[in-house]
Short mmCIF file of C-alpha atoms and ligand atoms in Angstrom, two decimals:
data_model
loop_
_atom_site.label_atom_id
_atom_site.label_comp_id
_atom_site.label_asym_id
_atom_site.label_seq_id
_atom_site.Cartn_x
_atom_site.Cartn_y
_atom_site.Cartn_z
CA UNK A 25 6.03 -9.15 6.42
CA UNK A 26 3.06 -7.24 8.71
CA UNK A 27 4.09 -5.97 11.66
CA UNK A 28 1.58 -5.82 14.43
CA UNK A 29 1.70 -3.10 16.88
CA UNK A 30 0.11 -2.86 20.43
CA UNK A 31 -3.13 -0.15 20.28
CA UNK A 32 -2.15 1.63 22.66
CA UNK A 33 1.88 2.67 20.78
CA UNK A 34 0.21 6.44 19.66
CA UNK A 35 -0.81 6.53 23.84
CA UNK A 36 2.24 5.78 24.85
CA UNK A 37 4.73 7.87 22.71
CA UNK A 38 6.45 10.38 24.63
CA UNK A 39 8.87 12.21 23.01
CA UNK A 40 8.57 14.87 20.10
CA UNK A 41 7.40 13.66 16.63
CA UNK A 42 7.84 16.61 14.20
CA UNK A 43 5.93 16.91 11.55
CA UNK A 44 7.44 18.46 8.19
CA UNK A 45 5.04 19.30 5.70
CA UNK A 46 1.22 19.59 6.85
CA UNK A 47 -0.67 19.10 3.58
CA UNK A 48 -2.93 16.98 2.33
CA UNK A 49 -0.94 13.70 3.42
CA UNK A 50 1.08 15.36 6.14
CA UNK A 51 -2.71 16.39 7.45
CA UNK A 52 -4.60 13.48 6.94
CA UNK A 53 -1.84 11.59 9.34
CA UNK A 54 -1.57 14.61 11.87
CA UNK A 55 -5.40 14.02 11.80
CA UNK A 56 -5.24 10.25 12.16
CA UNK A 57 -2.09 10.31 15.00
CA UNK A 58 -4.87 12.83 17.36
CA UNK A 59 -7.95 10.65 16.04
CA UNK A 60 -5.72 7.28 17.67
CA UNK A 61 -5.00 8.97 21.43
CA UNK A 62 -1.67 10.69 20.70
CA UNK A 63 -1.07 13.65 22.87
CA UNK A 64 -1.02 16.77 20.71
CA UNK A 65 1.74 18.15 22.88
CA UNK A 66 3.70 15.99 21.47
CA UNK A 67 3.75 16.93 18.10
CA UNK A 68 4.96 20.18 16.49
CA UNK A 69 4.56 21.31 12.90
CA UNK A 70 6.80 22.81 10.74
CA UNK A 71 5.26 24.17 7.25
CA UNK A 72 5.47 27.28 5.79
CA UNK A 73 1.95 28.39 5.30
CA UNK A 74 -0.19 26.10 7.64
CA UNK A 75 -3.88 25.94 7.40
CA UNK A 76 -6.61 27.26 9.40
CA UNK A 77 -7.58 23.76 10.62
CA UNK A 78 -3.97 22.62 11.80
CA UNK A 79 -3.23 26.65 13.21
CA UNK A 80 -6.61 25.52 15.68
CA UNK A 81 -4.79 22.62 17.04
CA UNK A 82 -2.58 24.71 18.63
CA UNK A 83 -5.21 25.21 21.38
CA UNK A 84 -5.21 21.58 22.11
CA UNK A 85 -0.97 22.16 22.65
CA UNK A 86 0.25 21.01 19.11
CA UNK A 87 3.50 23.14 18.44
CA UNK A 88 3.72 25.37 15.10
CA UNK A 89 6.81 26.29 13.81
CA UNK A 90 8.90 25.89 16.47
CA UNK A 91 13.39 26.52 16.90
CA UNK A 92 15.40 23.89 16.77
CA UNK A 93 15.82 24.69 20.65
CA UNK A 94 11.54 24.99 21.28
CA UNK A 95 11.76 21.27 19.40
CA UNK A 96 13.86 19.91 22.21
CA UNK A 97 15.07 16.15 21.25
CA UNK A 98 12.76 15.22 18.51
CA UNK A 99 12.22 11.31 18.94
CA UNK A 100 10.43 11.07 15.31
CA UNK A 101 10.68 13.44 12.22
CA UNK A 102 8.05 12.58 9.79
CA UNK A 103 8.52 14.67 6.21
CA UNK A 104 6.03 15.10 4.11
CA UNK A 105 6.58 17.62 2.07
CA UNK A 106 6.98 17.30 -1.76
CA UNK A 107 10.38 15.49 -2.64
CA UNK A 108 11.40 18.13 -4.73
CA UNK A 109 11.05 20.66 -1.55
CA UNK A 110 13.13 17.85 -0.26
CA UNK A 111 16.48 19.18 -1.35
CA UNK A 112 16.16 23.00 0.08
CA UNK A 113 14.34 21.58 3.16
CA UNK A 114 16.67 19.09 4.25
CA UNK A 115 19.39 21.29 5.86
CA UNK A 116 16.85 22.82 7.69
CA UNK A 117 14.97 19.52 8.88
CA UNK A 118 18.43 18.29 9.58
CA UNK A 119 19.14 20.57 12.46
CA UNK A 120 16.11 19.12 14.21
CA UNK A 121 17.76 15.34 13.97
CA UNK A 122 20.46 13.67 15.98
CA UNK A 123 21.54 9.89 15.75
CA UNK A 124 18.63 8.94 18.11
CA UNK A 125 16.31 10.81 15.25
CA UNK A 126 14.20 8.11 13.63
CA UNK A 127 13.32 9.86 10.26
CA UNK A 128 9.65 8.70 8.56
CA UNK A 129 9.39 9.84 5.03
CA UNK A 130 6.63 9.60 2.98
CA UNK A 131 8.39 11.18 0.34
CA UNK A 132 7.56 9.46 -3.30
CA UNK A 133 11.37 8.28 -4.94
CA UNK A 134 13.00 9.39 -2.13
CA UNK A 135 15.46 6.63 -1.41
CA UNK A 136 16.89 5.85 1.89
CA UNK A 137 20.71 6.59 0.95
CA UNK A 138 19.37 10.61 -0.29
CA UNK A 139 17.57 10.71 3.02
CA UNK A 140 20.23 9.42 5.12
CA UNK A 141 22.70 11.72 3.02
CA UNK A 142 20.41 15.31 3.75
CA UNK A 143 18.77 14.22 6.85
CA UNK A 144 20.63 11.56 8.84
CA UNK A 145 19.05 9.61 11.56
CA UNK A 146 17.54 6.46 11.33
CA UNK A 147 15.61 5.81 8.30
CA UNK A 148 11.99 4.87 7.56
CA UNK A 149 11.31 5.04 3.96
CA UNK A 150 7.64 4.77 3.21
CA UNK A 151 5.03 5.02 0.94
CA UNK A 152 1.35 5.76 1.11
CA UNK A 153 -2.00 6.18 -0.76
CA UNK A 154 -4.59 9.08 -1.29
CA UNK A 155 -7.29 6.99 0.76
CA UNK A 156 -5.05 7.88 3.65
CA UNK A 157 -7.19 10.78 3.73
CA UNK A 158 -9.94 8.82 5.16
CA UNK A 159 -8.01 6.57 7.12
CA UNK A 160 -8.10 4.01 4.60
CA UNK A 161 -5.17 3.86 2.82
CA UNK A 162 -2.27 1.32 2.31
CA UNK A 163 1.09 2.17 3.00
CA UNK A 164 4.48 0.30 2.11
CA UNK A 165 7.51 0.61 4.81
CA UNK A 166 11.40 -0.09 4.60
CA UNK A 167 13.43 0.74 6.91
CA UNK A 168 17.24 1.48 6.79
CA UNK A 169 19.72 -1.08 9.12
CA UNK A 170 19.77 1.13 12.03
CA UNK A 171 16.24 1.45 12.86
CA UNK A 172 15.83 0.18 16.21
CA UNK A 173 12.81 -2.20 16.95
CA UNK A 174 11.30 0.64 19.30
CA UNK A 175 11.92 2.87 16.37
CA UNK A 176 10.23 0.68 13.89
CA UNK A 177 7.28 0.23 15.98
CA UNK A 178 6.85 4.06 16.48
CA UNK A 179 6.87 4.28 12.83
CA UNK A 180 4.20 1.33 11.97
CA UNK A 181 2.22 3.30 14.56
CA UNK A 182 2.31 6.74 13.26
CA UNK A 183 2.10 5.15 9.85
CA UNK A 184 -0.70 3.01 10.36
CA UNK A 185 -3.14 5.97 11.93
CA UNK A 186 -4.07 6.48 7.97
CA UNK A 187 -4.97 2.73 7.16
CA UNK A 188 -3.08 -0.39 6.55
CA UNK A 189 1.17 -0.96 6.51
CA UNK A 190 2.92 -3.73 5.33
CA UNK A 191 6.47 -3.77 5.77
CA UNK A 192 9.30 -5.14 3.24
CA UNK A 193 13.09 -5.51 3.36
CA UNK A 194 13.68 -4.99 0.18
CA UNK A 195 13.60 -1.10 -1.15
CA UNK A 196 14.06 -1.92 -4.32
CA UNK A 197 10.11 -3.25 -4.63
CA UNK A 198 9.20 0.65 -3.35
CA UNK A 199 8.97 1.40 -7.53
CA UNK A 200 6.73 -1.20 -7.87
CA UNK A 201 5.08 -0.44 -4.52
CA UNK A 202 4.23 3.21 -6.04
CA UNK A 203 2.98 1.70 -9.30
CA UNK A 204 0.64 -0.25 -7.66
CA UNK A 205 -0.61 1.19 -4.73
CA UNK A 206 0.50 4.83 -4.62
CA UNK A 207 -0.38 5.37 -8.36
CA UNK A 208 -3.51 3.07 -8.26
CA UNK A 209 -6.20 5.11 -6.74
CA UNK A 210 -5.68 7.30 -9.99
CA UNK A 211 -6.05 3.97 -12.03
CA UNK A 212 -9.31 3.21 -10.13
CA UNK A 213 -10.75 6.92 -10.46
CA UNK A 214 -9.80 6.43 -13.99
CA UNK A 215 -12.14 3.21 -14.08
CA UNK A 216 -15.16 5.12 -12.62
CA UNK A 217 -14.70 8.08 -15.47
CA UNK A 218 -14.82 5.34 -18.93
CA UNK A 219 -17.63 3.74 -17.10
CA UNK A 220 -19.72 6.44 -16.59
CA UNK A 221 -18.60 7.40 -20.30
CA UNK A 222 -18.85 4.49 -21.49
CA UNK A 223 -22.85 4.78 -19.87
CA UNK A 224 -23.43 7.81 -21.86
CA UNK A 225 -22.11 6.50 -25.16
CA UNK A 226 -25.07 3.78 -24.12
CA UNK A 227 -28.12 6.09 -24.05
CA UNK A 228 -27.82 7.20 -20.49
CA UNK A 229 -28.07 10.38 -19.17
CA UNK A 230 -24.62 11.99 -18.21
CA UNK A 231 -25.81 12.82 -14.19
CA UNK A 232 -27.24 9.27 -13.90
CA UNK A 233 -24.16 7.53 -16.00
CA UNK A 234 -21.67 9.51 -13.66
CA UNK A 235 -23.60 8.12 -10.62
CA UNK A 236 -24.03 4.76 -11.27
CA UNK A 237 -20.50 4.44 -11.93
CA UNK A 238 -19.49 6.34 -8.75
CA UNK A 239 -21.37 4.19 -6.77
CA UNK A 240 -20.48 0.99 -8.31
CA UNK A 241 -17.05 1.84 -8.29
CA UNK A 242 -17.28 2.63 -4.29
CA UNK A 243 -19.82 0.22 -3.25
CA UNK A 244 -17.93 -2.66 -5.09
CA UNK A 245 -14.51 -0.89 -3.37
CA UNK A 246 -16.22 -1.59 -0.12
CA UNK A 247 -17.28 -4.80 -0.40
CA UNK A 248 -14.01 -6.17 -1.58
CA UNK A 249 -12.75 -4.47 1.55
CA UNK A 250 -15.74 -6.22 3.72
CA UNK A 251 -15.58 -9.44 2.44
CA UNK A 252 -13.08 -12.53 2.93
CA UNK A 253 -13.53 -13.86 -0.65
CA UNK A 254 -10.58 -12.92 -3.27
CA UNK A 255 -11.95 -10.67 -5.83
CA UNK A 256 -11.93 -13.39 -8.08
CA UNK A 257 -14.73 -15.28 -6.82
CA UNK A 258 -16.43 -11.59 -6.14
CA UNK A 259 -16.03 -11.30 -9.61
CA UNK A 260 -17.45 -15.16 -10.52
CA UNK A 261 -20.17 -14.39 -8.36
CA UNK A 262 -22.07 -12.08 -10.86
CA UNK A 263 -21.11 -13.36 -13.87
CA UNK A 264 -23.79 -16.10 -15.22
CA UNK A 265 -22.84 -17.59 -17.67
CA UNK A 266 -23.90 -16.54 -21.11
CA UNK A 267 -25.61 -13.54 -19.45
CA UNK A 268 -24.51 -9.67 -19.56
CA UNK A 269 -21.79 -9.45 -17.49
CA UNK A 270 -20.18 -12.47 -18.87
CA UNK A 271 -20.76 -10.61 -22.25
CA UNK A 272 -18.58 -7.64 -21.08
CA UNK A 273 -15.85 -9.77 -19.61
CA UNK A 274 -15.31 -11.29 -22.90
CA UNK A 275 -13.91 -8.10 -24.01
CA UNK A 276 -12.45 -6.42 -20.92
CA UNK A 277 -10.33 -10.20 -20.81
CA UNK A 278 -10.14 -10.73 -23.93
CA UNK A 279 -6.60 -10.07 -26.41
CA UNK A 280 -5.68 -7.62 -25.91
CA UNK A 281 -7.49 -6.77 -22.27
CA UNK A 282 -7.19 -5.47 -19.23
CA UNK A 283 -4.66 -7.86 -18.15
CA UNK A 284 -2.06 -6.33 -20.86
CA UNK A 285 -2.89 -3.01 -20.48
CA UNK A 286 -2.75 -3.17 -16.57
CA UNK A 287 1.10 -5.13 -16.88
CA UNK A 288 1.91 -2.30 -19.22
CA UNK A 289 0.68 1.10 -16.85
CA UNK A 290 2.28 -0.71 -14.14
CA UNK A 291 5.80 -1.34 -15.60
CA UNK A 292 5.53 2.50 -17.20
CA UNK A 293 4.90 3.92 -13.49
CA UNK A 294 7.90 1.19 -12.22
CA UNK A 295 10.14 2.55 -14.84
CA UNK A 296 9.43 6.26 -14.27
CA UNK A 297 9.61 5.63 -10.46
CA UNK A 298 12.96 4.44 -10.90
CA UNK A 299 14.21 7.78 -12.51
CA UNK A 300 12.60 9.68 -10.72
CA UNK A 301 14.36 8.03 -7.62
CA UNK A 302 16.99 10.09 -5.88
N1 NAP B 425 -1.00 12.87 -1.79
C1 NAP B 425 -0.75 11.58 -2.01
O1 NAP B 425 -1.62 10.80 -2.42
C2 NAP B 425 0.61 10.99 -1.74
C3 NAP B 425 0.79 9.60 -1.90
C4 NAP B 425 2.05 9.07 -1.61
C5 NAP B 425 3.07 9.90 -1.19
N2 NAP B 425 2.85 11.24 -1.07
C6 NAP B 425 3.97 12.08 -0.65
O2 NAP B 425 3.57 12.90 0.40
C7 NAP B 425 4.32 14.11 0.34
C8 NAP B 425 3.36 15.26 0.55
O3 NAP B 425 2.40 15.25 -0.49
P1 NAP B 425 1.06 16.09 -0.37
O4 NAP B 425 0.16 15.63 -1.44
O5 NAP B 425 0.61 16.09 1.05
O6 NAP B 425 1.65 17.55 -0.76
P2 NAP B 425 1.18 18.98 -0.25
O7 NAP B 425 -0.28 18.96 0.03
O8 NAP B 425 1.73 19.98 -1.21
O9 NAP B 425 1.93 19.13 1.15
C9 NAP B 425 3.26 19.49 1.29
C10 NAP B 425 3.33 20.53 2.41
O10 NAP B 425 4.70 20.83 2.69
C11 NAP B 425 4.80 22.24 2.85
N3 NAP B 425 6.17 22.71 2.69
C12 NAP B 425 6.78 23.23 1.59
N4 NAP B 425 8.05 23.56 1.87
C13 NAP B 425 8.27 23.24 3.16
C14 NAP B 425 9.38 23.34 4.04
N5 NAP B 425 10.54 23.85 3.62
N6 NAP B 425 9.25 22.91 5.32
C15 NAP B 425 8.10 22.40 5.75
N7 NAP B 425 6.98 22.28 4.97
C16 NAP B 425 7.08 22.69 3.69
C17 NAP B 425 3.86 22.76 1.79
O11 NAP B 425 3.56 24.12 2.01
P3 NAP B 425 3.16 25.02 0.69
O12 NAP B 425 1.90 24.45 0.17
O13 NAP B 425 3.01 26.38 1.25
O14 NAP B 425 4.32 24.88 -0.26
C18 NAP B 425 2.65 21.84 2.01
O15 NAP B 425 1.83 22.28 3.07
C19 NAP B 425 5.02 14.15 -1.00
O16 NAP B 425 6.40 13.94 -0.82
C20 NAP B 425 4.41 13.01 -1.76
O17 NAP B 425 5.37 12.37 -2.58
C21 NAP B 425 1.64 11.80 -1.33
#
């Protein structure tokens, strides 16, 4: 299920989002939530070492490290620190959090039940991609019973400032969620690597190889994202048949292909993301 959210939600918030953990995700969103009109006086950050670039919003009246008494009634806690910083952070975070506390995690295998456990409040469980960094990522939401709708929109809001967000009912898809789309920008960057080697094993230069499939990699990226079409016609639309790219779909879908290998990375990340889950 999508959830569609007024533009102007990231205007209109008025209470205190706290933000735990400003790194590279914990950033990119901070970055995205100022980029989409909310006022930095509402946020406050709370990370041990912050950067140079988040210390310099501070001017513009975002909060760093602030008491539990400075935070006043924090309406959202977002944590994004790393889920194994989870565990000592938590009793901490939880001071800041009272039953009106909706609490966004981005946290990879951190379930709902361990977050509702350290943390309390009212759950968001969610999970997002690298290209969040440019405001394109994807992320997956669930939310725990007692999220309010208001809640749940604040959320989607603060969520979708890095890209996309679909929600889902169901947390027990967030394994497969990871495998797909939190693991699968490695799985693409992995693509553009045996390309380019596979362009070097093929006469090319390495600098060229490496560029051509860079660029292929992002310019085909971008028109998947431009275009309406499925990526299987995309696909059908440059393969002639009996020419060259027909020649190297033969093997790439052939038996074994890509189609087993791709089942088989994404039921090994599903499996791991279910032990890791805590
Ligand atoms: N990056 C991704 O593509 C991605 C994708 C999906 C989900 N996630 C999730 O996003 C979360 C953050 O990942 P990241 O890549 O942004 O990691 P990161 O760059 O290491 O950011 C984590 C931040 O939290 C800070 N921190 C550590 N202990 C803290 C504490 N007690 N209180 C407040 N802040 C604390 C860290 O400071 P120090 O550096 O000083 O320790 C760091 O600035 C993780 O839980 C991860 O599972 C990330």
């Amino acid at each position: 299920m999508v959830t569609t959210v007024a533009d102007n939600t990231l205007k209109n918030i008025t209470g205190t989002i706290l933000l735990a953990g400003a790194g590279k995700m914990g950033g990119a969103m901070l970055t995205g939530w100022l980029a989409g009109g909310l006022d930095p006086r509402r946020v406050a950050v709370i990370d041990p070492h912050i950067s140079p670039e988040i210390t310099a919003l501070a001017e513009q009246g975002v909060v760093l490290n602030p008491g539990v008494t400075a935070a006043g009634t924090v309406e959202t806690l977002v944590a994004a620190v790393k889920p194994q910083m989870f565990r000592e952070a938590g009793a901490m975070l939880k001071s800041f959090v009272s039953d009106q506390t909706a609490v966004v995690s981005i946290m990879a295998g951190t379930t709902i039940a361990s977050l509702q456990q350290v943390c309390g409040g009212a759950v968001v469980r969610a999970m997002p991609n690298t290209p969040a960094a440019i405001g394109r990522g994807i992320t997956v939401a669930v939310a725990a019973n007692n999220v309010s709708a208001t809640q749940r929109a604040v959320a989607d809001a603060l969520l979708r400032a890095t890209g996309a967000v679909e929600w889902v009912e169901d947390e027990g898809l967030m394994d497969a969620v990871t495998a797909v789309s939190g693991s699968g920008p490695a799985y693409v960057f992995l693509l553009a690597e045996e390309l380019a080697r596979a362009g070097i094993e093929a006469g090319l230069p390495e600098a060229l190889a490496t560029k051509l499939a860079r660029e292929t990699v992002a310019g085909s990226g971008e028109l998947l994202h431009q275009s309406e079409l499925p990526s299987s016609t995309l696909r059908q639309n440059v393969t002639s048949p009996g020419g060259t790219t027909a020649a190297a779909l033969g093997v790439l879908m052939g038996e074994p292909g890509l189609r087993e290998l791709m089942i088989r990375a994404v039921a090994a990340a599903t499996t791991r993301s279910r032990e890791l889950a805590k």
